[in-house]
Coordinates of N, CA and C in Angstrom, one line a residue:
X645 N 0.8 -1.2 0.0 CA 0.0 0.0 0.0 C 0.9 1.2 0.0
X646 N 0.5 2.1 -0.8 CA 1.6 3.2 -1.2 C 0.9 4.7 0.3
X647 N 1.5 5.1 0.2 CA 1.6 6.6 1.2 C 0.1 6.8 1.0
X648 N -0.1 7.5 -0.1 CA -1.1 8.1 -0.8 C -2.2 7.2 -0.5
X649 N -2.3 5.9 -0.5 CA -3.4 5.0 -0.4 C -3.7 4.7 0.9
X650 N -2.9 5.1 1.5 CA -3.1 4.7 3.3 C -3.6 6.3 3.8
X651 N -3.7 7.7 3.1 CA -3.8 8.9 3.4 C -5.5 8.8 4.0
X652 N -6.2 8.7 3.1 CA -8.0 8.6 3.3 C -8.1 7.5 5.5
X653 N -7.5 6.2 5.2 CA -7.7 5.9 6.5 C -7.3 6.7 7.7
X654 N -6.1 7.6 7.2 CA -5.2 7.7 8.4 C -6.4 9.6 8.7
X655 N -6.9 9.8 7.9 CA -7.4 10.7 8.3 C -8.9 10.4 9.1
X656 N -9.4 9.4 8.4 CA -10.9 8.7 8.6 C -10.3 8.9 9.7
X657 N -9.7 8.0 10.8 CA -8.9 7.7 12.4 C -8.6 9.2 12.8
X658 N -7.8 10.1 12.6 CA -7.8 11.7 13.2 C -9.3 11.7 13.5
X659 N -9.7 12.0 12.5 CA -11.5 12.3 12.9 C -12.1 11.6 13.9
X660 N -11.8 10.2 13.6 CA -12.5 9.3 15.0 C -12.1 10.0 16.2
X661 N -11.0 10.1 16.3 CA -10.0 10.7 17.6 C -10.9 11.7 17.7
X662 N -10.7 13.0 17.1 CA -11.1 13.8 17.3 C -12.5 14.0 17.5
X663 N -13.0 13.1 17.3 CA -14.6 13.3 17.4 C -15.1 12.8 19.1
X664 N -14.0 11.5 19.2 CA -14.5 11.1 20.3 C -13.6 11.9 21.6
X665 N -12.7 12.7 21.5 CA -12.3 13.8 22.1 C -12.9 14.8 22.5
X666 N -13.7 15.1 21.8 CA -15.0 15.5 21.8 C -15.8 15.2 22.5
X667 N -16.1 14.5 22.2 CA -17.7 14.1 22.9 C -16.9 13.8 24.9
X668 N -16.1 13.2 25.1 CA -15.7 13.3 26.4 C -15.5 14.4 26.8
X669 N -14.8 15.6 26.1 CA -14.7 16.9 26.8 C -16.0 17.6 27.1
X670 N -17.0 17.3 25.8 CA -18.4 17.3 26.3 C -19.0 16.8 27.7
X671 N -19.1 15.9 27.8 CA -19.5 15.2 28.7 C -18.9 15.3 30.3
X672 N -17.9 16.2 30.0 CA -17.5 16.4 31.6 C -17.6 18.2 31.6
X673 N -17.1 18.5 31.0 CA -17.5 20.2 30.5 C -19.0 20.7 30.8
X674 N -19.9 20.2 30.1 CA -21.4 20.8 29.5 C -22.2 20.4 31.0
X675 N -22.0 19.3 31.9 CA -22.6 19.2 33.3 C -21.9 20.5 34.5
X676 N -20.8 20.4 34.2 CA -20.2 21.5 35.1 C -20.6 22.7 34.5
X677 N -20.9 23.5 33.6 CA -21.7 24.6 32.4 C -23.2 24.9 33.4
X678 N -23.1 23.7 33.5 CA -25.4 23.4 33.8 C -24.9 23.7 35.1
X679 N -24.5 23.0 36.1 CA -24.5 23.3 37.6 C -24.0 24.4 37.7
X680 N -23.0 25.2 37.0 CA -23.2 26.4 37.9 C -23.6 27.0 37.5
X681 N -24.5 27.3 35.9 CA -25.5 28.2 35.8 C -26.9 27.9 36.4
X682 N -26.9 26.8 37.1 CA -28.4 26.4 37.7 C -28.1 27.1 38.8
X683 N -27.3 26.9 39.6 CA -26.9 26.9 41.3 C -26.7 28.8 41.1
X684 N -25.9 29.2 40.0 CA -25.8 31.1 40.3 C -25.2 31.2 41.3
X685 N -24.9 32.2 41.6 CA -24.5 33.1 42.8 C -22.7 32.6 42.6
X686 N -22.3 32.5 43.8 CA -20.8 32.9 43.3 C -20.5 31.3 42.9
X687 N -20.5 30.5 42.8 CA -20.6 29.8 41.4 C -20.6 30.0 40.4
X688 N -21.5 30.3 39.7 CA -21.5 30.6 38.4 C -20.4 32.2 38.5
X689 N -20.2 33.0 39.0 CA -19.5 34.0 39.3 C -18.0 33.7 38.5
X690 N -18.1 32.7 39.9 CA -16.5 32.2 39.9 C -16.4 31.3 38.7
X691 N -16.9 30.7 38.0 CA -16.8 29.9 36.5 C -16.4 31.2 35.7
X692 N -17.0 32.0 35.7 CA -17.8 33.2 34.2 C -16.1 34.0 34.6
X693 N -15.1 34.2 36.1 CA -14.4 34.9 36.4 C -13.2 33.8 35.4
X694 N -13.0 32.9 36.0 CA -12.0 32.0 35.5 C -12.1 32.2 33.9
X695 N -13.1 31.4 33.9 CA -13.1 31.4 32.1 C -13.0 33.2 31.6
X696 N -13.8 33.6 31.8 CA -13.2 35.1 31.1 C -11.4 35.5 31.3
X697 N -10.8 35.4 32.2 CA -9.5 35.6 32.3 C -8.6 34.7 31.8
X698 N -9.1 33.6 31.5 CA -8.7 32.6 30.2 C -8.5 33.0 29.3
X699 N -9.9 33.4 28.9 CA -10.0 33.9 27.1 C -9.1 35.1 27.2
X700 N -8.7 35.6 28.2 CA -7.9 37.1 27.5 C -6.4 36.5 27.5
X701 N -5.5 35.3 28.7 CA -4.9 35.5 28.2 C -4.5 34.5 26.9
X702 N -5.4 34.0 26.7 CA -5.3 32.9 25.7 C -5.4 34.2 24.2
X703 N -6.0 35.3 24.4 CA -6.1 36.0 23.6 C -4.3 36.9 23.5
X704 N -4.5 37.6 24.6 CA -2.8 37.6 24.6 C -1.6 37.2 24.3
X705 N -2.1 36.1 24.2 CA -0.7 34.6 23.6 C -0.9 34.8 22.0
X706 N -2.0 35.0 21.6 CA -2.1 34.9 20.2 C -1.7 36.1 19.5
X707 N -1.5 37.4 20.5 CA -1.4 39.0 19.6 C -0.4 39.4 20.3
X708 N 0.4 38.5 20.8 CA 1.9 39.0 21.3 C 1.8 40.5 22.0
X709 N 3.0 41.7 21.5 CA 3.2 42.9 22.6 C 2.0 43.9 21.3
X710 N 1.3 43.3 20.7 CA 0.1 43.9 20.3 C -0.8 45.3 20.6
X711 N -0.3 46.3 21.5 CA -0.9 46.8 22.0 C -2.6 46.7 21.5
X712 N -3.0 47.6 20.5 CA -4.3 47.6 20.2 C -5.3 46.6 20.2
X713 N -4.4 45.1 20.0 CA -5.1 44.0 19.7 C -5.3 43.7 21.2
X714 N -4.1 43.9 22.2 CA -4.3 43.7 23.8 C -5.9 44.4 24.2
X715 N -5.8 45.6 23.6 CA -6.6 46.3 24.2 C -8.4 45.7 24.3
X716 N -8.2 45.3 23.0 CA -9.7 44.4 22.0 C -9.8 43.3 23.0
X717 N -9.0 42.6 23.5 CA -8.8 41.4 24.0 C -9.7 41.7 25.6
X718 N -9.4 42.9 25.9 CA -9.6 43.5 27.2 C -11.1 43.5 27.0
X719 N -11.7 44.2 26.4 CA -13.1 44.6 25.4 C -14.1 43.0 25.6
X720 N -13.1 42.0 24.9 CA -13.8 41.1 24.6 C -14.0 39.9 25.4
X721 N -13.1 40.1 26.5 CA -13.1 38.7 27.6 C -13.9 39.8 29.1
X722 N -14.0 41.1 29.2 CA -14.9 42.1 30.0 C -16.5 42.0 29.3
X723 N -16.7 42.1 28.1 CA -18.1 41.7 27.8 C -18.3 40.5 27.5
X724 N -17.6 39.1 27.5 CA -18.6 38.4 28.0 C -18.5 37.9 29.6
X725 N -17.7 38.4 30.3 CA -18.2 38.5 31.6 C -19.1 38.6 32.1
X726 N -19.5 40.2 31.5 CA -20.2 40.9 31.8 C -21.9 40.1 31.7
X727 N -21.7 40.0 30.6 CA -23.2 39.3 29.7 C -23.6 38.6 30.7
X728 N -23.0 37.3 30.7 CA -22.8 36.1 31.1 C -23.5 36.3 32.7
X729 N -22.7 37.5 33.5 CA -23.1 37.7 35.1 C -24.7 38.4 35.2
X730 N -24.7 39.4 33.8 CA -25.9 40.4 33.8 C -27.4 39.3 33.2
X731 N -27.0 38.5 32.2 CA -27.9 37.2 32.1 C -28.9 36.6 33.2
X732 N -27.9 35.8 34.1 CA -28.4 34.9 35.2 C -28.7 36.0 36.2
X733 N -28.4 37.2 37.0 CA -28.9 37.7 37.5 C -30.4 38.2 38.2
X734 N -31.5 37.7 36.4 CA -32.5 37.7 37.3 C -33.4 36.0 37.3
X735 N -33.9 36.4 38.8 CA -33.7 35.6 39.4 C -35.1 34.5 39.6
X736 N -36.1 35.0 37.9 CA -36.4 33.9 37.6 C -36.4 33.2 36.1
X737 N -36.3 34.9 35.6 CA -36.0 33.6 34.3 C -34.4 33.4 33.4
X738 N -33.4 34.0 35.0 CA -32.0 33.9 34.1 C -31.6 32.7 33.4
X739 N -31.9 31.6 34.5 CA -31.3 30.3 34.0 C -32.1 29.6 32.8
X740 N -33.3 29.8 32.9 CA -33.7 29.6 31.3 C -33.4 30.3 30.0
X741 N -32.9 31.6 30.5 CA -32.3 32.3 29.6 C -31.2 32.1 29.4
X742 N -30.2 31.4 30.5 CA -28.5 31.3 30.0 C -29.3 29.9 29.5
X743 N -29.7 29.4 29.7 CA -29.5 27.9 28.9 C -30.1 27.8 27.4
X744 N -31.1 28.8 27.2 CA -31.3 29.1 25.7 C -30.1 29.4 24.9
X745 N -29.1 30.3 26.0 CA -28.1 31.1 25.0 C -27.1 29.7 24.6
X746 N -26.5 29.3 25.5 CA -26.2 28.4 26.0 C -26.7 27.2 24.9
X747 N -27.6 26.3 24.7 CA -28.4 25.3 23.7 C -28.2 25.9 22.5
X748 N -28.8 26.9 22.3 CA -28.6 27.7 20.9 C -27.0 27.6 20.1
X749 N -26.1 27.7 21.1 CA -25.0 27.9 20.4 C -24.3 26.3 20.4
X750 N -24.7 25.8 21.5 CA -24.1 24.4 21.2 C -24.8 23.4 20.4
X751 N -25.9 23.9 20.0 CA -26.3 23.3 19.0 C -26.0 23.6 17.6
X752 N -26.1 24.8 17.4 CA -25.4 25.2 16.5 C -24.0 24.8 16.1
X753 N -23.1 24.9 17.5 CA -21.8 23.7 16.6 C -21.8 22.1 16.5
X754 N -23.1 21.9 16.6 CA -23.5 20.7 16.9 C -23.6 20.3 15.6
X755 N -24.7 21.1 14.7 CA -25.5 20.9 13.7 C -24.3 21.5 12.4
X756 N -23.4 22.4 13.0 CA -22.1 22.6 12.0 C -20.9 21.8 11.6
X757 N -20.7 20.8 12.7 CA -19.7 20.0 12.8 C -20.3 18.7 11.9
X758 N -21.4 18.5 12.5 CA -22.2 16.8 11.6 C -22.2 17.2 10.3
X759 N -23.3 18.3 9.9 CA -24.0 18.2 8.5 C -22.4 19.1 7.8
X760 N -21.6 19.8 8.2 CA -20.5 20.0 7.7 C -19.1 18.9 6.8
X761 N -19.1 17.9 8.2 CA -18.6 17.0 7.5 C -19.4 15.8 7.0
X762 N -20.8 15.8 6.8 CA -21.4 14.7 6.7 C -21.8 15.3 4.9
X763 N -22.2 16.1 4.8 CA -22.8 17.1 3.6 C -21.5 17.5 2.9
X764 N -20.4 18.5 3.5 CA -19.8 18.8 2.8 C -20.2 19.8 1.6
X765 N -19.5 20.4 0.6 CA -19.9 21.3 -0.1 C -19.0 22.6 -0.4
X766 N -19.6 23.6 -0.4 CA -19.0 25.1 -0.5 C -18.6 25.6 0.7
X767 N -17.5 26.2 0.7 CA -17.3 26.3 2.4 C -17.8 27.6 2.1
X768 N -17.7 28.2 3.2 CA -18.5 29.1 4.2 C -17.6 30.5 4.0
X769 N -16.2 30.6 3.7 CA -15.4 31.7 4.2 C -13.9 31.2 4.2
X770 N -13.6 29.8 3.1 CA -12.1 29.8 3.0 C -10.9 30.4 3.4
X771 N -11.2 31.7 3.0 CA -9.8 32.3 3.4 C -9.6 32.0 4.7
X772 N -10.9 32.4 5.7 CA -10.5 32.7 6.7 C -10.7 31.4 7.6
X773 N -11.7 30.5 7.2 CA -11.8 29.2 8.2 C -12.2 28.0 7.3
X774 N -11.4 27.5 6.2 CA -11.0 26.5 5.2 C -12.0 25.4 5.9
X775 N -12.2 25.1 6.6 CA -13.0 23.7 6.8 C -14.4 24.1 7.0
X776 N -14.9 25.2 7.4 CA -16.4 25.9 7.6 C -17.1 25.6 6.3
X777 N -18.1 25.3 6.1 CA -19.1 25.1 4.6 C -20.4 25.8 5.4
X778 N -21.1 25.8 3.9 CA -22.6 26.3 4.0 C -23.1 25.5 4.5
X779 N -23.3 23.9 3.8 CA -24.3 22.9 4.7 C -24.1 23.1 6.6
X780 N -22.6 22.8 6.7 CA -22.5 23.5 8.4 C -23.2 24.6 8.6
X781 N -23.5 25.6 8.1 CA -23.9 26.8 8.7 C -25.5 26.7 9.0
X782 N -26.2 25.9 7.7 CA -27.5 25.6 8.0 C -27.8 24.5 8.7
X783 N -26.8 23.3 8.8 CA -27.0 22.9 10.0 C -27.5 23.3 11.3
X784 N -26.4 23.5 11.5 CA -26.5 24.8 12.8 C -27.6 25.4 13.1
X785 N -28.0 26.2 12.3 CA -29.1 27.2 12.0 C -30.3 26.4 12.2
X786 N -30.8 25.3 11.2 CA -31.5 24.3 12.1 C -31.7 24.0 13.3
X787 N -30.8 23.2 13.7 CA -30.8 23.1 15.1 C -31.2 23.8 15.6
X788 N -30.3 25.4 15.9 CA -31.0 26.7 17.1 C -32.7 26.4 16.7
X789 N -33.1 26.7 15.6 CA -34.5 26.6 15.8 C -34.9 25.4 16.3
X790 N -34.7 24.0 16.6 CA -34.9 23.1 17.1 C -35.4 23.5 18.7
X791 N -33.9 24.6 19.5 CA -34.3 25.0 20.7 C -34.9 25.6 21.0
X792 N -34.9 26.8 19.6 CA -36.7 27.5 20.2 C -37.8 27.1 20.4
X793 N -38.0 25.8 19.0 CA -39.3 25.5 19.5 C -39.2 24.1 20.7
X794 N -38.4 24.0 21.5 CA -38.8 23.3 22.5 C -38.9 23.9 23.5
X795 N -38.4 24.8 23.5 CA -38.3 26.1 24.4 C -39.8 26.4 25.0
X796 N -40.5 27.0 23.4 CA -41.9 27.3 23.7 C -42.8 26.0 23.4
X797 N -42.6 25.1 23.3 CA -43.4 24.0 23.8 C -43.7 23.4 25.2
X798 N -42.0 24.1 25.6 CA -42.8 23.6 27.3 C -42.5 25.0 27.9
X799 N -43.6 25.7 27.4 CA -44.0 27.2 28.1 C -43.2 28.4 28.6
X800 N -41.8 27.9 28.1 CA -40.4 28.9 28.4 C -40.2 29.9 27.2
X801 N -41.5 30.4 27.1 CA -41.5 31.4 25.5 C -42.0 31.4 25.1
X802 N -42.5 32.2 23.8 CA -43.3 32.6 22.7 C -42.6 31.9 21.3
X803 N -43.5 31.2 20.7 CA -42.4 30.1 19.4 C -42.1 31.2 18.5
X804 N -43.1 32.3 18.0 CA -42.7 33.3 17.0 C -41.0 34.2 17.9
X805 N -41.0 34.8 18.9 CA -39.8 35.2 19.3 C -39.0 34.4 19.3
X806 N -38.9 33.6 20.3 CA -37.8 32.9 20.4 C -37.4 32.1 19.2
X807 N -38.1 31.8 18.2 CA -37.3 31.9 16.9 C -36.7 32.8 16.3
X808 N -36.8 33.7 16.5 CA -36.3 35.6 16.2 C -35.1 35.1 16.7
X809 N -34.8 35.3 18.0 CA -33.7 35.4 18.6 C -33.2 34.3 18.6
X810 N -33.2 32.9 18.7 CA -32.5 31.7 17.8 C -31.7 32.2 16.9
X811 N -32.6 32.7 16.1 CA -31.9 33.1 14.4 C -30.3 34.4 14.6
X812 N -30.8 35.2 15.5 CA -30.1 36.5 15.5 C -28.5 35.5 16.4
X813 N -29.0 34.9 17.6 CA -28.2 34.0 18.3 C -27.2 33.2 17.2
X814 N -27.5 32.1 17.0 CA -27.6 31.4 16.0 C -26.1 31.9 14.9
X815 N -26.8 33.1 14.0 CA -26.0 33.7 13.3 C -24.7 34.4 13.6
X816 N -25.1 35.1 15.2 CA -23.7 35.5 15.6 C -22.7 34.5 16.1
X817 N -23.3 33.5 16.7 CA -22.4 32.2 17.1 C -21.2 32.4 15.9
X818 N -21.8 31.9 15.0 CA -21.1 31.8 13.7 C -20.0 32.4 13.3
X819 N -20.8 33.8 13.3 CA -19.8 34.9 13.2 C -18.5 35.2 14.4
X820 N -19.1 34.8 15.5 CA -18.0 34.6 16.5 C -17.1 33.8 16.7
X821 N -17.4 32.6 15.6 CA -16.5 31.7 15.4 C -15.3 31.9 14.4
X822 N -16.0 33.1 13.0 CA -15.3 33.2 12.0 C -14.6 34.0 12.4
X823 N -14.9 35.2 13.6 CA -14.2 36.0 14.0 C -12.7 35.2 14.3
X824 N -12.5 35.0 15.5 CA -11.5 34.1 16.0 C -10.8 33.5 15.3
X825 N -11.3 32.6 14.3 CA -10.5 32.1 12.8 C -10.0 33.4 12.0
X826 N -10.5 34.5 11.9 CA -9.9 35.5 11.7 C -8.7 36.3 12.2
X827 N -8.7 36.3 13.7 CA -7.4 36.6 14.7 C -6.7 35.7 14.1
X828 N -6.7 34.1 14.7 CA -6.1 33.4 14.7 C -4.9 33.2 13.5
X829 N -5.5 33.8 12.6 CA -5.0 33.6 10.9 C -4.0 34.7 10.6
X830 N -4.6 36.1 11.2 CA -4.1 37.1 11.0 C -2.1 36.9 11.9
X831 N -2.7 36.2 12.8 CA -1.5 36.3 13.7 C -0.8 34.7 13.4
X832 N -1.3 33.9 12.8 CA -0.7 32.5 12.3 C -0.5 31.6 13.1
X833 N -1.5 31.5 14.2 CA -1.7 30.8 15.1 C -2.7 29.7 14.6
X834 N -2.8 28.4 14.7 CA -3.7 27.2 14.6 C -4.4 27.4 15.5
X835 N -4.4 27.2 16.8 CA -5.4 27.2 18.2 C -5.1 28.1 19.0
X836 N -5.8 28.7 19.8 CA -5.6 29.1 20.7 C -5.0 28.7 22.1
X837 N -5.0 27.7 22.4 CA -4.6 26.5 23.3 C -5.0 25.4 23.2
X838 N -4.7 24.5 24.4 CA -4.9 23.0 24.0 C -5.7 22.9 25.2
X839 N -6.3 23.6 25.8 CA -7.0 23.3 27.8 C -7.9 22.4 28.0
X840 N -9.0 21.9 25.9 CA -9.7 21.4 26.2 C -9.6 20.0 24.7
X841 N -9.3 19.1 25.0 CA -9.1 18.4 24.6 C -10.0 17.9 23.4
X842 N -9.4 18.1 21.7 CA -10.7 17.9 20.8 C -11.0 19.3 20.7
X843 N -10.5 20.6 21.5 CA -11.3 21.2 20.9 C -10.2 22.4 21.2
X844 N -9.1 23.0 21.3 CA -7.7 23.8 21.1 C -8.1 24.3 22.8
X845 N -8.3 25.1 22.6 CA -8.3 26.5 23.8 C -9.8 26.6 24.0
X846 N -9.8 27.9 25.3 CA -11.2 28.1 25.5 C -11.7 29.0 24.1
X847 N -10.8 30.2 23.5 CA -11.2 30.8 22.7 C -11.8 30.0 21.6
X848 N -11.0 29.0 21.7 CA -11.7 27.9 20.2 C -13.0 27.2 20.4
X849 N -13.8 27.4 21.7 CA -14.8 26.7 22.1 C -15.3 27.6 23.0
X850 N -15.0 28.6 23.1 CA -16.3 29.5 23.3 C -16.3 31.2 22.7
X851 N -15.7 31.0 21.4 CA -15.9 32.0 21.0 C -17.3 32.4 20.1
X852 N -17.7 31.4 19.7 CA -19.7 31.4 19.7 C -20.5 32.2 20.7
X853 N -20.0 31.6 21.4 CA -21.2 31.6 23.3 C -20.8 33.2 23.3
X854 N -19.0 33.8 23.5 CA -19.3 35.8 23.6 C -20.2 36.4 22.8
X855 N -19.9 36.1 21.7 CA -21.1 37.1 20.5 C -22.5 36.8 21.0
X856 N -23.2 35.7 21.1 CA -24.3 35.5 21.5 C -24.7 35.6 22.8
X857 N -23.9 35.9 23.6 CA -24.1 35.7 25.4 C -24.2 37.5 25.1
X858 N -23.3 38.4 24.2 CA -23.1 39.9 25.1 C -24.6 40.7 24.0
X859 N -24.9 39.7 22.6 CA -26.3 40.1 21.8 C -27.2 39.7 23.0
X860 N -27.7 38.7 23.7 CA -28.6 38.1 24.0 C -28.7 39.4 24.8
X861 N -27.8 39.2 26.0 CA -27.7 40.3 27.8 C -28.6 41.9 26.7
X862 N -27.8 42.0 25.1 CA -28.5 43.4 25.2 C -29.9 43.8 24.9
X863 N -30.4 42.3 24.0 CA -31.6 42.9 23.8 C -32.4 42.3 25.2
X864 N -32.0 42.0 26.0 CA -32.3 41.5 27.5 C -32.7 42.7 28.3
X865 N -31.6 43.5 28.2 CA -31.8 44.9 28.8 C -32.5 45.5 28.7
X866 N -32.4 45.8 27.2 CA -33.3 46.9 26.2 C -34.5 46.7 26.6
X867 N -34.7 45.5 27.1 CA -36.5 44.9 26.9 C -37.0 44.9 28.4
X868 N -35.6 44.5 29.0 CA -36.3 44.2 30.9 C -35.5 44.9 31.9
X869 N -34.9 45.9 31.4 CA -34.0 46.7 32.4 C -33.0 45.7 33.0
X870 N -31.8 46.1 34.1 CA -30.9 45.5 34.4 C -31.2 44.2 35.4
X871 N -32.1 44.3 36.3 CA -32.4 43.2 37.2 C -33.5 42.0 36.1
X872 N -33.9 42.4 34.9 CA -34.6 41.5 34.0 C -34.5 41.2 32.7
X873 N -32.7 41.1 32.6 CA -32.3 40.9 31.2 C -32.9 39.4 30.8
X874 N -33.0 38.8 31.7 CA -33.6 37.1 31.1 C -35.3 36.8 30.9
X875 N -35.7 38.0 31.6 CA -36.8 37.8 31.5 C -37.2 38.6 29.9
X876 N -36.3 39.9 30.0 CA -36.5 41.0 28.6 C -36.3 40.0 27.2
X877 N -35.2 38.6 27.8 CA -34.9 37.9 26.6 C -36.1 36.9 26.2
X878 N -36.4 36.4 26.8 CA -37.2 34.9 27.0 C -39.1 35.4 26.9
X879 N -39.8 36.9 27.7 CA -41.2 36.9 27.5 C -41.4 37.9 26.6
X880 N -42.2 37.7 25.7 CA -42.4 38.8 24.7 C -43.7 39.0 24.5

């Protein structure tokens, strides 16, 4: 068997690997996500504190003595802090509200990863994230509406809104993703780090969740003032 002919298995196998790297980082990750966005208070605090000071300096590793890019970095691991604490704060419908935000987006890389490499096709934005395709993006996009309407099926919303904001959700995930493949490119970095196995860094795995976590908190605001961003997001 020549090089060339053993290439297709040896990759089939990366993918396994990586798939099921995945799904374990899942499975210990996404229960610890849920308990301390259920439980709140300095819990989820202290998660949203950790992880945000990750992403910056995971962000700092990637833009070197960058000043201006430092400064963005500051911008960008402060608002989703921010989101993230201003979200759950109220204190009856934060947690259905971080877990929409939350579902939304991991579904979305849910529904991007499968129908991406299962469909395959036109990618999405080559230059900047070569493996991204359209079928992934409507994957994705699927799904989020999958969690709206379960959402308002069991009485946690309105099915016309909360497909609104699926969609808006949804879309930025995306863009939050392409963002970050955009640093990362500009600066010629592959990952951001390795912290989470299967999936590089935190930036490489939750750079979805900032765009959609700091969109969600605002039209959260706009709608239910500061003590009722979950409720401003979630009753319409």
């Amino acid at each position: 068997m020549t090089q060339n002919d053993s290439t297709p298995k040896q990759a089939d196998d990366r993918g396994l690997r990586n798939l099921l790297m995945r799904v374990l980082a899942a499975l210990v990750l996404i229960p610890v996500a849920i308990l301390a966005a259920y439980t709140g208070g300095w819990l989820w605090f202290g998660l949203v504190t950790l992880v945000s000071v990750g992403l910056f300096l995971e962000w700092r590793a990637i833009v070197g003595n960058h000043v201006g890019w430092i400064g963005l970095g500051v911008v960008y691991a402060l608002a989703a802090f921010a989101a993230s604490i201003v979200v759950r704060l109220d204190p009856v419908w934060g947690f259905s509200a971080l877990m929409f935000i939350l579902l939304v987006v991991w579904m979305t890389d849910i529904g991007g990863y499968f129908a991406g490499r299962g469909i395959g096709g036109p990618k999405l934005w080559p230059r900047v994230s070569p493996k991204k395709t359209w079928a992934g993006a409507i994957g994705g996009f699927v799904l989020s509406l999958a969690v709206a309407a379960g959402f308002a099926m069991n009485g946690l919303g309105s099915l016309l809104p909360l497909l609104m904001i699926a969609t808006v959700l949804t879309v930025l995930s995306q863009l939050g993703d392409l963002f970050e493949s955009a640093v990362k490119r500009k600066f010629g970095v592959k990952d951001s780090g390795q912290i989470i196995p299967g999936h590089g860094g935190l930036l490489d795995r939750l750079d979805g969740y900032v765009f959609a976590v700091v969109a969600a908190a605002v039209i959260g605001l706009l709608r239910g003032g500061a003590d009722g961003v979950g409720r401003g997001l979630m009753v319409w």
